Amino acid sequence: MIRTNNISFSYTEYEKTEELDSHDMELIIAAREAASKAYAPYSKFKVGAAVRLESGLIVMGANVENAAFPSGICAERSALSNSISNHPEDKPSALAIASMTEDGYTDDSPSPCGNCRQVIAEEEARIGNKIRIILSGKNKTQIIDGINSLLPLQFNRKNLKINLP
Ligand code: THU
């Protein structure tokens, strides 16, 4: 039998930052601050990510580039590596991402690359909860309720048939 399946997802888009929840806005401000500290001499595209933990703590990360290009790391993975290695028991509930060029914060909201989507998926699997993903641009903010929407049909621990605690 042949079946055509359809996957769709909903997300919320805000035109004005004044419409945002104050907690989300606080996380966006942290992501912007993180972006301003990025090390991106090659692309000049600075990305910042801020992870909100269940305790309320906010952990930040930025992209860190390298002359050997593949050795660089994206902001999302930088922030999640920071939160997982320093606060393994404190579960992330939200992740905000912001980007800037030499002209300032970008109008469009940045979207996590494929590698980062895979790492966010692993973190959701590790903590057993969805992570609210907040993509912040000057002209719009997009809020997605979990990585499944951005990475459908994902490869994860279920494929390996490994049951971790
Ligand atoms: N970058 C991120 O930090 N996050 C993404 O999700 C997309 C791309 C970085 C990697 C590189 O340092 C620069 O942006 C240009 O690709």
mmCIF file with all atom_site columns, C-alpha atoms and ligand atoms in Angstrom:
data_model
loop_
_atom_site.group_PDB
_atom_site.id
_atom_site.type_symbol
_atom_site.label_atom_id
_atom_site.label_alt_id
_atom_site.label_comp_id
_atom_site.label_asym_id
_atom_site.label_entity_id
_atom_site.label_seq_id
_atom_site.pdbx_PDB_ins_code
_atom_site.Cartn_x
_atom_site.Cartn_y
_atom_site.Cartn_z
_atom_site.occupancy
_atom_site.B_iso_or_equiv
_atom_site.pdbx_formal_charge
_atom_site.auth_seq_id
_atom_site.auth_comp_id
_atom_site.auth_asym_id
_atom_site.auth_atom_id
_atom_site.pdbx_PDB_model_num
ATOM   1   C CA . MET A 1 1   ? 0.000  0.000  0.000  1.00 0.00 ? 1   MET A CA 1
ATOM   2   C CA . ILE A 1 2   ? 1.224  3.496  -0.813 1.00 0.00 ? 2   ILE A CA 1
ATOM   3   C CA . ARG A 1 3   ? 0.339  6.363  1.467  1.00 0.00 ? 3   ARG A CA 1
ATOM   4   C CA . THR A 1 4   ? 1.138  10.042 1.175  1.00 0.00 ? 4   THR A CA 1
ATOM   5   C CA . ASN A 1 5   ? 1.564  11.596 4.603  1.00 0.00 ? 5   ASN A CA 1
ATOM   6   C CA . ASN A 1 6   ? 1.507  15.274 5.355  1.00 0.00 ? 6   ASN A CA 1
ATOM   7   C CA . ILE A 1 7   ? 3.339  17.018 8.181  1.00 0.00 ? 7   ILE A CA 1
ATOM   8   C CA . SER A 1 8   ? 2.443  20.575 9.113  1.00 0.00 ? 8   SER A CA 1
ATOM   9   C CA . PHE A 1 9   ? 3.149  22.724 12.128 1.00 0.00 ? 9   PHE A CA 1
ATOM   10  C CA . SER A 1 10  ? 1.986  25.968 13.659 1.00 0.00 ? 10  SER A CA 1
ATOM   11  C CA . TYR A 1 11  ? 4.095  28.678 15.189 1.00 0.00 ? 11  TYR A CA 1
ATOM   12  C CA . THR A 1 12  ? 3.369  32.120 16.506 1.00 0.00 ? 12  THR A CA 1
ATOM   13  C CA . GLU A 1 13  ? 4.769  35.227 14.887 1.00 0.00 ? 13  GLU A CA 1
ATOM   14  C CA . TYR A 1 14  ? 4.976  38.650 16.517 1.00 0.00 ? 14  TYR A CA 1
ATOM   15  C CA . GLU A 1 15  ? 5.645  41.826 14.568 1.00 0.00 ? 15  GLU A CA 1
ATOM   16  C CA . LYS A 1 16  ? 6.291  44.009 17.562 1.00 0.00 ? 16  LYS A CA 1
ATOM   17  C CA . THR A 1 17  ? 8.423  43.084 20.540 1.00 0.00 ? 17  THR A CA 1
ATOM   18  C CA . GLU A 1 18  ? 5.931  44.922 22.806 1.00 0.00 ? 18  GLU A CA 1
ATOM   19  C CA . GLU A 1 19  ? 3.490  42.068 22.114 1.00 0.00 ? 19  GLU A CA 1
ATOM   20  C CA . LEU A 1 20  ? 5.861  39.499 23.600 1.00 0.00 ? 20  LEU A CA 1
ATOM   21  C CA . ASP A 1 21  ? 5.622  37.910 27.023 1.00 0.00 ? 21  ASP A CA 1
ATOM   22  C CA . SER A 1 22  ? 8.107  39.584 29.393 1.00 0.00 ? 22  SER A CA 1
ATOM   23  C CA . HIS A 1 23  ? 9.946  36.283 30.063 1.00 0.00 ? 23  HIS A CA 1
ATOM   24  C CA . ASP A 1 24  ? 10.428 35.725 26.334 1.00 0.00 ? 24  ASP A CA 1
ATOM   25  C CA . MET A 1 25  ? 11.612 39.316 25.923 1.00 0.00 ? 25  MET A CA 1
ATOM   26  C CA . GLU A 1 26  ? 14.119 38.861 28.743 1.00 0.00 ? 26  GLU A CA 1
ATOM   27  C CA . LEU A 1 27  ? 15.511 35.778 26.988 1.00 0.00 ? 27  LEU A CA 1
ATOM   28  C CA . ILE A 1 28  ? 15.738 37.628 23.660 1.00 0.00 ? 28  ILE A CA 1
ATOM   29  C CA . ILE A 1 29  ? 17.685 40.432 25.319 1.00 0.00 ? 29  ILE A CA 1
ATOM   30  C CA . ALA A 1 30  ? 20.101 37.814 26.690 1.00 0.00 ? 30  ALA A CA 1
ATOM   31  C CA . ALA A 1 31  ? 20.441 36.236 23.217 1.00 0.00 ? 31  ALA A CA 1
ATOM   32  C CA . ARG A 1 32  ? 21.197 39.679 21.751 1.00 0.00 ? 32  ARG A CA 1
ATOM   33  C CA . GLU A 1 33  ? 23.807 40.311 24.400 1.00 0.00 ? 33  GLU A CA 1
ATOM   34  C CA . ALA A 1 34  ? 25.345 36.904 23.645 1.00 0.00 ? 34  ALA A CA 1
ATOM   35  C CA . ALA A 1 35  ? 25.419 37.751 19.922 1.00 0.00 ? 35  ALA A CA 1
ATOM   36  C CA . SER A 1 36  ? 27.353 40.923 20.648 1.00 0.00 ? 36  SER A CA 1
ATOM   37  C CA . LYS A 1 37  ? 30.071 38.756 22.246 1.00 0.00 ? 37  LYS A CA 1
ATOM   38  C CA . ALA A 1 38  ? 30.382 36.262 19.371 1.00 0.00 ? 38  ALA A CA 1
ATOM   39  C CA . TYR A 1 39  ? 33.724 35.512 17.763 1.00 0.00 ? 39  TYR A CA 1
ATOM   40  C CA . ALA A 1 40  ? 32.860 35.620 14.057 1.00 0.00 ? 40  ALA A CA 1
ATOM   41  C CA . PRO A 1 41  ? 35.770 37.294 12.244 1.00 0.00 ? 41  PRO A CA 1
ATOM   42  C CA . TYR A 1 42  ? 35.246 35.206 9.077  1.00 0.00 ? 42  TYR A CA 1
ATOM   43  C CA . SER A 1 43  ? 31.503 35.414 8.399  1.00 0.00 ? 43  SER A CA 1
ATOM   44  C CA . LYS A 1 44  ? 30.954 38.615 10.399 1.00 0.00 ? 44  LYS A CA 1
ATOM   45  C CA . PHE A 1 45  ? 27.590 37.050 11.213 1.00 0.00 ? 45  PHE A CA 1
ATOM   46  C CA . LYS A 1 46  ? 27.265 37.019 14.974 1.00 0.00 ? 46  LYS A CA 1
ATOM   47  C CA . VAL A 1 47  ? 24.719 34.727 16.584 1.00 0.00 ? 47  VAL A CA 1
ATOM   48  C CA . GLY A 1 48  ? 23.721 34.566 20.236 1.00 0.00 ? 48  GLY A CA 1
ATOM   49  C CA . ALA A 1 49  ? 21.618 32.011 22.061 1.00 0.00 ? 49  ALA A CA 1
ATOM   50  C CA . ALA A 1 50  ? 20.150 32.102 25.552 1.00 0.00 ? 50  ALA A CA 1
ATOM   51  C CA . VAL A 1 51  ? 18.788 29.064 27.369 1.00 0.00 ? 51  VAL A CA 1
ATOM   52  C CA . ARG A 1 52  ? 16.270 29.498 30.163 1.00 0.00 ? 52  ARG A CA 1
ATOM   53  C CA . LEU A 1 53  ? 16.568 26.765 32.778 1.00 0.00 ? 53  LEU A CA 1
ATOM   54  C CA . GLU A 1 54  ? 13.741 25.574 35.013 1.00 0.00 ? 54  GLU A CA 1
ATOM   55  C CA . SER A 1 55  ? 15.368 27.282 37.994 1.00 0.00 ? 55  SER A CA 1
ATOM   56  C CA . GLY A 1 56  ? 15.059 30.595 36.151 1.00 0.00 ? 56  GLY A CA 1
ATOM   57  C CA . LEU A 1 57  ? 18.764 30.792 35.408 1.00 0.00 ? 57  LEU A CA 1
ATOM   58  C CA . ILE A 1 58  ? 19.698 32.029 31.927 1.00 0.00 ? 58  ILE A CA 1
ATOM   59  C CA . VAL A 1 59  ? 22.775 30.529 30.241 1.00 0.00 ? 59  VAL A CA 1
ATOM   60  C CA . MET A 1 60  ? 24.227 32.129 27.121 1.00 0.00 ? 60  MET A CA 1
ATOM   61  C CA . GLY A 1 61  ? 26.392 31.087 24.196 1.00 0.00 ? 61  GLY A CA 1
ATOM   62  C CA . ALA A 1 62  ? 27.603 32.565 20.919 1.00 0.00 ? 62  ALA A CA 1
ATOM   63  C CA . ASN A 1 63  ? 29.105 31.317 17.684 1.00 0.00 ? 63  ASN A CA 1
ATOM   64  C CA . VAL A 1 64  ? 32.856 30.842 17.886 1.00 0.00 ? 64  VAL A CA 1
ATOM   65  C CA . GLU A 1 65  ? 34.504 30.577 14.473 1.00 0.00 ? 65  GLU A CA 1
ATOM   66  C CA . ASN A 1 66  ? 37.851 29.091 13.511 1.00 0.00 ? 66  ASN A CA 1
ATOM   67  C CA . ALA A 1 67  ? 40.296 29.543 10.612 1.00 0.00 ? 67  ALA A CA 1
ATOM   68  C CA . ALA A 1 68  ? 39.648 25.831 10.013 1.00 0.00 ? 68  ALA A CA 1
ATOM   69  C CA . PHE A 1 69  ? 35.997 26.577 9.261  1.00 0.00 ? 69  PHE A CA 1
ATOM   70  C CA . PRO A 1 70  ? 34.384 23.264 10.366 1.00 0.00 ? 70  PRO A CA 1
ATOM   71  C CA . SER A 1 71  ? 36.010 23.648 13.796 1.00 0.00 ? 71  SER A CA 1
ATOM   72  C CA . GLY A 1 72  ? 33.728 26.598 14.531 1.00 0.00 ? 72  GLY A CA 1
ATOM   73  C CA . ILE A 1 73  ? 30.615 26.141 16.644 1.00 0.00 ? 73  ILE A CA 1
ATOM   74  C CA . CYS A 1 74  ? 27.156 27.714 16.375 1.00 0.00 ? 74  CYS A CA 1
ATOM   75  C CA . ALA A 1 75  ? 25.585 29.779 19.130 1.00 0.00 ? 75  ALA A CA 1
ATOM   76  C CA . GLU A 1 76  ? 22.846 27.251 19.906 1.00 0.00 ? 76  GLU A CA 1
ATOM   77  C CA . ARG A 1 77  ? 25.288 24.403 20.490 1.00 0.00 ? 77  ARG A CA 1
ATOM   78  C CA . SER A 1 78  ? 27.587 26.715 22.402 1.00 0.00 ? 78  SER A CA 1
ATOM   79  C CA . ALA A 1 79  ? 24.743 27.723 24.766 1.00 0.00 ? 79  ALA A CA 1
ATOM   80  C CA . LEU A 1 80  ? 23.441 24.166 25.188 1.00 0.00 ? 80  LEU A CA 1
ATOM   81  C CA . SER A 1 81  ? 26.946 22.786 25.825 1.00 0.00 ? 81  SER A CA 1
ATOM   82  C CA . ASN A 1 82  ? 27.329 25.467 28.467 1.00 0.00 ? 82  ASN A CA 1
ATOM   83  C CA . SER A 1 83  ? 23.999 24.688 30.178 1.00 0.00 ? 83  SER A CA 1
ATOM   84  C CA . ILE A 1 84  ? 24.332 20.883 29.977 1.00 0.00 ? 84  ILE A CA 1
ATOM   85  C CA . SER A 1 85  ? 27.906 20.789 31.244 1.00 0.00 ? 85  SER A CA 1
ATOM   86  C CA . ASN A 1 86  ? 27.432 23.342 34.032 1.00 0.00 ? 86  ASN A CA 1
ATOM   87  C CA . HIS A 1 87  ? 23.818 22.648 35.058 1.00 0.00 ? 87  HIS A CA 1
ATOM   88  C CA . PRO A 1 88  ? 23.030 19.069 34.002 1.00 0.00 ? 88  PRO A CA 1
ATOM   89  C CA . GLU A 1 89  ? 20.073 18.728 36.419 1.00 0.00 ? 89  GLU A CA 1
ATOM   90  C CA . ASP A 1 90  ? 18.505 22.088 35.586 1.00 0.00 ? 90  ASP A CA 1
ATOM   91  C CA . LYS A 1 91  ? 16.335 21.461 32.531 1.00 0.00 ? 91  LYS A CA 1
ATOM   92  C CA . PRO A 1 92  ? 16.086 23.965 29.672 1.00 0.00 ? 92  PRO A CA 1
ATOM   93  C CA . SER A 1 93  ? 12.554 25.224 29.056 1.00 0.00 ? 93  SER A CA 1
ATOM   94  C CA . ALA A 1 94  ? 13.253 27.790 26.326 1.00 0.00 ? 94  ALA A CA 1
ATOM   95  C CA . LEU A 1 95  ? 15.972 28.810 23.889 1.00 0.00 ? 95  LEU A CA 1
ATOM   96  C CA . ALA A 1 96  ? 16.135 32.245 22.230 1.00 0.00 ? 96  ALA A CA 1
ATOM   97  C CA . ILE A 1 97  ? 18.320 33.008 19.210 1.00 0.00 ? 97  ILE A CA 1
ATOM   98  C CA . ALA A 1 98  ? 19.332 36.411 17.831 1.00 0.00 ? 98  ALA A CA 1
ATOM   99  C CA . SER A 1 99  ? 21.790 37.447 15.146 1.00 0.00 ? 99  SER A CA 1
ATOM   100 C CA . MET A 1 100 ? 23.663 40.540 14.070 1.00 0.00 ? 100 MET A CA 1
ATOM   101 C CA . THR A 1 101 ? 25.822 41.790 11.223 1.00 0.00 ? 101 THR A CA 1
ATOM   102 C CA . GLU A 1 102 ? 27.990 44.887 11.096 1.00 0.00 ? 102 GLU A CA 1
ATOM   103 C CA . ASP A 1 103 ? 24.731 46.829 10.505 1.00 0.00 ? 103 ASP A CA 1
ATOM   104 C CA . GLY A 1 104 ? 23.262 45.694 13.833 1.00 0.00 ? 104 GLY A CA 1
ATOM   105 C CA . TYR A 1 105 ? 20.647 43.090 14.761 1.00 0.00 ? 105 TYR A CA 1
ATOM   106 C CA . THR A 1 106 ? 19.166 41.357 11.730 1.00 0.00 ? 106 THR A CA 1
ATOM   107 C CA . ASP A 1 107 ? 15.658 42.227 10.504 1.00 0.00 ? 107 ASP A CA 1
ATOM   108 C CA . ASP A 1 108 ? 14.882 38.564 9.912  1.00 0.00 ? 108 ASP A CA 1
ATOM   109 C CA . SER A 1 109 ? 14.928 36.005 12.658 1.00 0.00 ? 109 SER A CA 1
ATOM   110 C CA . PRO A 1 110 ? 17.743 33.451 12.467 1.00 0.00 ? 110 PRO A CA 1
ATOM   111 C CA . SER A 1 111 ? 16.763 29.805 12.277 1.00 0.00 ? 111 SER A CA 1
ATOM   112 C CA . PRO A 1 112 ? 18.904 27.014 13.753 1.00 0.00 ? 112 PRO A CA 1
ATOM   113 C CA . CYS A 1 113 ? 21.016 25.029 11.270 1.00 0.00 ? 113 CYS A CA 1
ATOM   114 C CA . GLY A 1 114 ? 20.547 21.288 10.813 1.00 0.00 ? 114 GLY A CA 1
ATOM   115 C CA . ASN A 1 115 ? 23.353 20.357 13.228 1.00 0.00 ? 115 ASN A CA 1
ATOM   116 C CA . CYS A 1 116 ? 21.865 22.563 15.933 1.00 0.00 ? 116 CYS A CA 1
ATOM   117 C CA . ARG A 1 117 ? 18.369 21.151 15.356 1.00 0.00 ? 117 ARG A CA 1
ATOM   118 C CA . GLN A 1 118 ? 19.788 17.682 15.935 1.00 0.00 ? 118 GLN A CA 1
ATOM   119 C CA . VAL A 1 119 ? 21.470 18.813 19.171 1.00 0.00 ? 119 VAL A CA 1
ATOM   120 C CA . ILE A 1 120 ? 18.277 20.521 20.398 1.00 0.00 ? 120 ILE A CA 1
ATOM   121 C CA . ALA A 1 121 ? 16.420 17.253 19.639 1.00 0.00 ? 121 ALA A CA 1
ATOM   122 C CA . GLU A 1 122 ? 18.928 15.317 21.749 1.00 0.00 ? 122 GLU A CA 1
ATOM   123 C CA . GLU A 1 123 ? 18.462 17.760 24.616 1.00 0.00 ? 123 GLU A CA 1
ATOM   124 C CA . GLU A 1 124 ? 14.669 17.415 24.473 1.00 0.00 ? 124 GLU A CA 1
ATOM   125 C CA . ALA A 1 125 ? 15.149 13.629 24.576 1.00 0.00 ? 125 ALA A CA 1
ATOM   126 C CA . ARG A 1 126 ? 17.595 13.908 27.495 1.00 0.00 ? 126 ARG A CA 1
ATOM   127 C CA . ILE A 1 127 ? 15.310 16.070 29.632 1.00 0.00 ? 127 ILE A CA 1
ATOM   128 C CA . GLY A 1 128 ? 12.022 14.528 28.471 1.00 0.00 ? 128 GLY A CA 1
ATOM   129 C CA . ASN A 1 129 ? 10.442 17.935 27.771 1.00 0.00 ? 129 ASN A CA 1
ATOM   130 C CA . LYS A 1 130 ? 9.899  20.213 24.833 1.00 0.00 ? 130 LYS A CA 1
ATOM   131 C CA . ILE A 1 131 ? 12.045 23.327 24.543 1.00 0.00 ? 131 ILE A CA 1
ATOM   132 C CA . ARG A 1 132 ? 10.272 26.530 23.473 1.00 0.00 ? 132 ARG A CA 1
ATOM   133 C CA . ILE A 1 133 ? 12.290 27.986 20.589 1.00 0.00 ? 133 ILE A CA 1
ATOM   134 C CA . ILE A 1 134 ? 12.263 31.765 20.133 1.00 0.00 ? 134 ILE A CA 1
ATOM   135 C CA . LEU A 1 135 ? 13.713 33.144 16.888 1.00 0.00 ? 135 LEU A CA 1
ATOM   136 C CA . SER A 1 136 ? 14.279 36.843 17.208 1.00 0.00 ? 136 SER A CA 1
ATOM   137 C CA . GLY A 1 137 ? 14.697 39.403 14.425 1.00 0.00 ? 137 GLY A CA 1
ATOM   138 C CA . LYS A 1 138 ? 14.136 43.165 14.514 1.00 0.00 ? 138 LYS A CA 1
ATOM   139 C CA . ASN A 1 139 ? 11.029 42.871 12.328 1.00 0.00 ? 139 ASN A CA 1
ATOM   140 C CA . LYS A 1 140 ? 9.615  39.633 13.618 1.00 0.00 ? 140 LYS A CA 1
ATOM   141 C CA . THR A 1 141 ? 9.795  37.073 16.373 1.00 0.00 ? 141 THR A CA 1
ATOM   142 C CA . GLN A 1 142 ? 8.775  33.488 15.719 1.00 0.00 ? 142 GLN A CA 1
ATOM   143 C CA . ILE A 1 143 ? 7.962  31.106 18.546 1.00 0.00 ? 143 ILE A CA 1
ATOM   144 C CA . ILE A 1 144 ? 7.920  27.358 18.013 1.00 0.00 ? 144 ILE A CA 1
ATOM   145 C CA . ASP A 1 145 ? 6.768  25.027 20.772 1.00 0.00 ? 145 ASP A CA 1
ATOM   146 C CA . GLY A 1 146 ? 9.431  22.340 20.327 1.00 0.00 ? 146 GLY A CA 1
ATOM   147 C CA . ILE A 1 147 ? 12.079 20.908 17.995 1.00 0.00 ? 147 ILE A CA 1
ATOM   148 C CA . ASN A 1 148 ? 9.791  18.306 16.450 1.00 0.00 ? 148 ASN A CA 1
ATOM   149 C CA . SER A 1 149 ? 8.294  21.006 14.241 1.00 0.00 ? 149 SER A CA 1
ATOM   150 C CA . LEU A 1 150 ? 11.731 22.041 12.954 1.00 0.00 ? 150 LEU A CA 1
ATOM   151 C CA . LEU A 1 151 ? 13.070 18.501 12.669 1.00 0.00 ? 151 LEU A CA 1
ATOM   152 C CA . PRO A 1 152 ? 10.275 16.144 11.700 1.00 0.00 ? 152 PRO A CA 1
ATOM   153 C CA . LEU A 1 153 ? 11.030 12.444 11.196 1.00 0.00 ? 153 LEU A CA 1
ATOM   154 C CA . GLN A 1 154 ? 14.136 12.946 13.281 1.00 0.00 ? 154 GLN A CA 1
ATOM   155 C CA . PHE A 1 155 ? 16.844 10.403 14.017 1.00 0.00 ? 155 PHE A CA 1
ATOM   156 C CA . ASN A 1 156 ? 17.092 9.859  17.736 1.00 0.00 ? 156 ASN A CA 1
ATOM   157 C CA . ARG A 1 157 ? 17.695 7.324  20.494 1.00 0.00 ? 157 ARG A CA 1
ATOM   158 C CA . LYS A 1 158 ? 14.546 5.438  19.482 1.00 0.00 ? 158 LYS A CA 1
ATOM   159 C CA . ASN A 1 159 ? 16.264 4.510  16.201 1.00 0.00 ? 159 ASN A CA 1
ATOM   160 C CA . LEU A 1 160 ? 19.166 3.064  18.164 1.00 0.00 ? 160 LEU A CA 1
ATOM   161 C CA . LYS A 1 161 ? 16.724 1.155  20.361 1.00 0.00 ? 161 LYS A CA 1
ATOM   162 C CA . ILE A 1 162 ? 18.665 2.358  23.363 1.00 0.00 ? 162 ILE A CA 1
ATOM   163 C CA . ASN A 1 163 ? 16.701 3.124  26.495 1.00 0.00 ? 163 ASN A CA 1
ATOM   164 C CA . LEU A 1 164 ? 18.534 5.642  28.590 1.00 0.00 ? 164 LEU A CA 1
ATOM   165 C CA . PRO A 1 165 ? 17.400 6.514  32.109 1.00 0.00 ? 165 PRO A CA 1
HETATM 166 N N1 . THU B 2 .   ? 25.460 30.110 12.944 1.00 0.00 ? 1   THU B N1 1
HETATM 167 C C1 . THU B 2 .   ? 24.993 29.936 14.213 1.00 0.00 ? 1   THU B C1 1
HETATM 168 O O1 . THU B 2 .   ? 25.668 30.295 15.194 1.00 0.00 ? 1   THU B O1 1
HETATM 169 N N2 . THU B 2 .   ? 23.799 29.354 14.382 1.00 0.00 ? 1   THU B N2 1
HETATM 170 C C2 . THU B 2 .   ? 23.023 28.882 13.349 1.00 0.00 ? 1   THU B C2 1
HETATM 171 O O2 . THU B 2 .   ? 22.033 28.204 13.598 1.00 0.00 ? 1   THU B O2 1
HETATM 172 C C3 . THU B 2 .   ? 23.377 29.219 11.978 1.00 0.00 ? 1   THU B C3 1
HETATM 173 C C4 . THU B 2 .   ? 24.744 29.714 11.760 1.00 0.00 ? 1   THU B C4 1
HETATM 174 C C5 . THU B 2 .   ? 26.777 30.709 12.761 1.00 0.00 ? 1   THU B C5 1
HETATM 175 C C6 . THU B 2 .   ? 27.813 29.756 12.220 1.00 0.00 ? 1   THU B C6 1
HETATM 176 C C7 . THU B 2 .   ? 28.801 30.706 11.585 1.00 0.00 ? 1   THU B C7 1
HETATM 177 O O3 . THU B 2 .   ? 29.730 31.120 12.585 1.00 0.00 ? 1   THU B O3 1
HETATM 178 C C8 . THU B 2 .   ? 27.958 31.898 11.173 1.00 0.00 ? 1   THU B C8 1
HETATM 179 O O4 . THU B 2 .   ? 26.720 31.768 11.850 1.00 0.00 ? 1   THU B O4 1
HETATM 180 C C9 . THU B 2 .   ? 27.710 31.965 9.676  1.00 0.00 ? 1   THU B C9 1
HETATM 181 O O5 . THU B 2 .   ? 27.186 30.774 9.207  1.00 0.00 ? 1   THU B O5 1
#
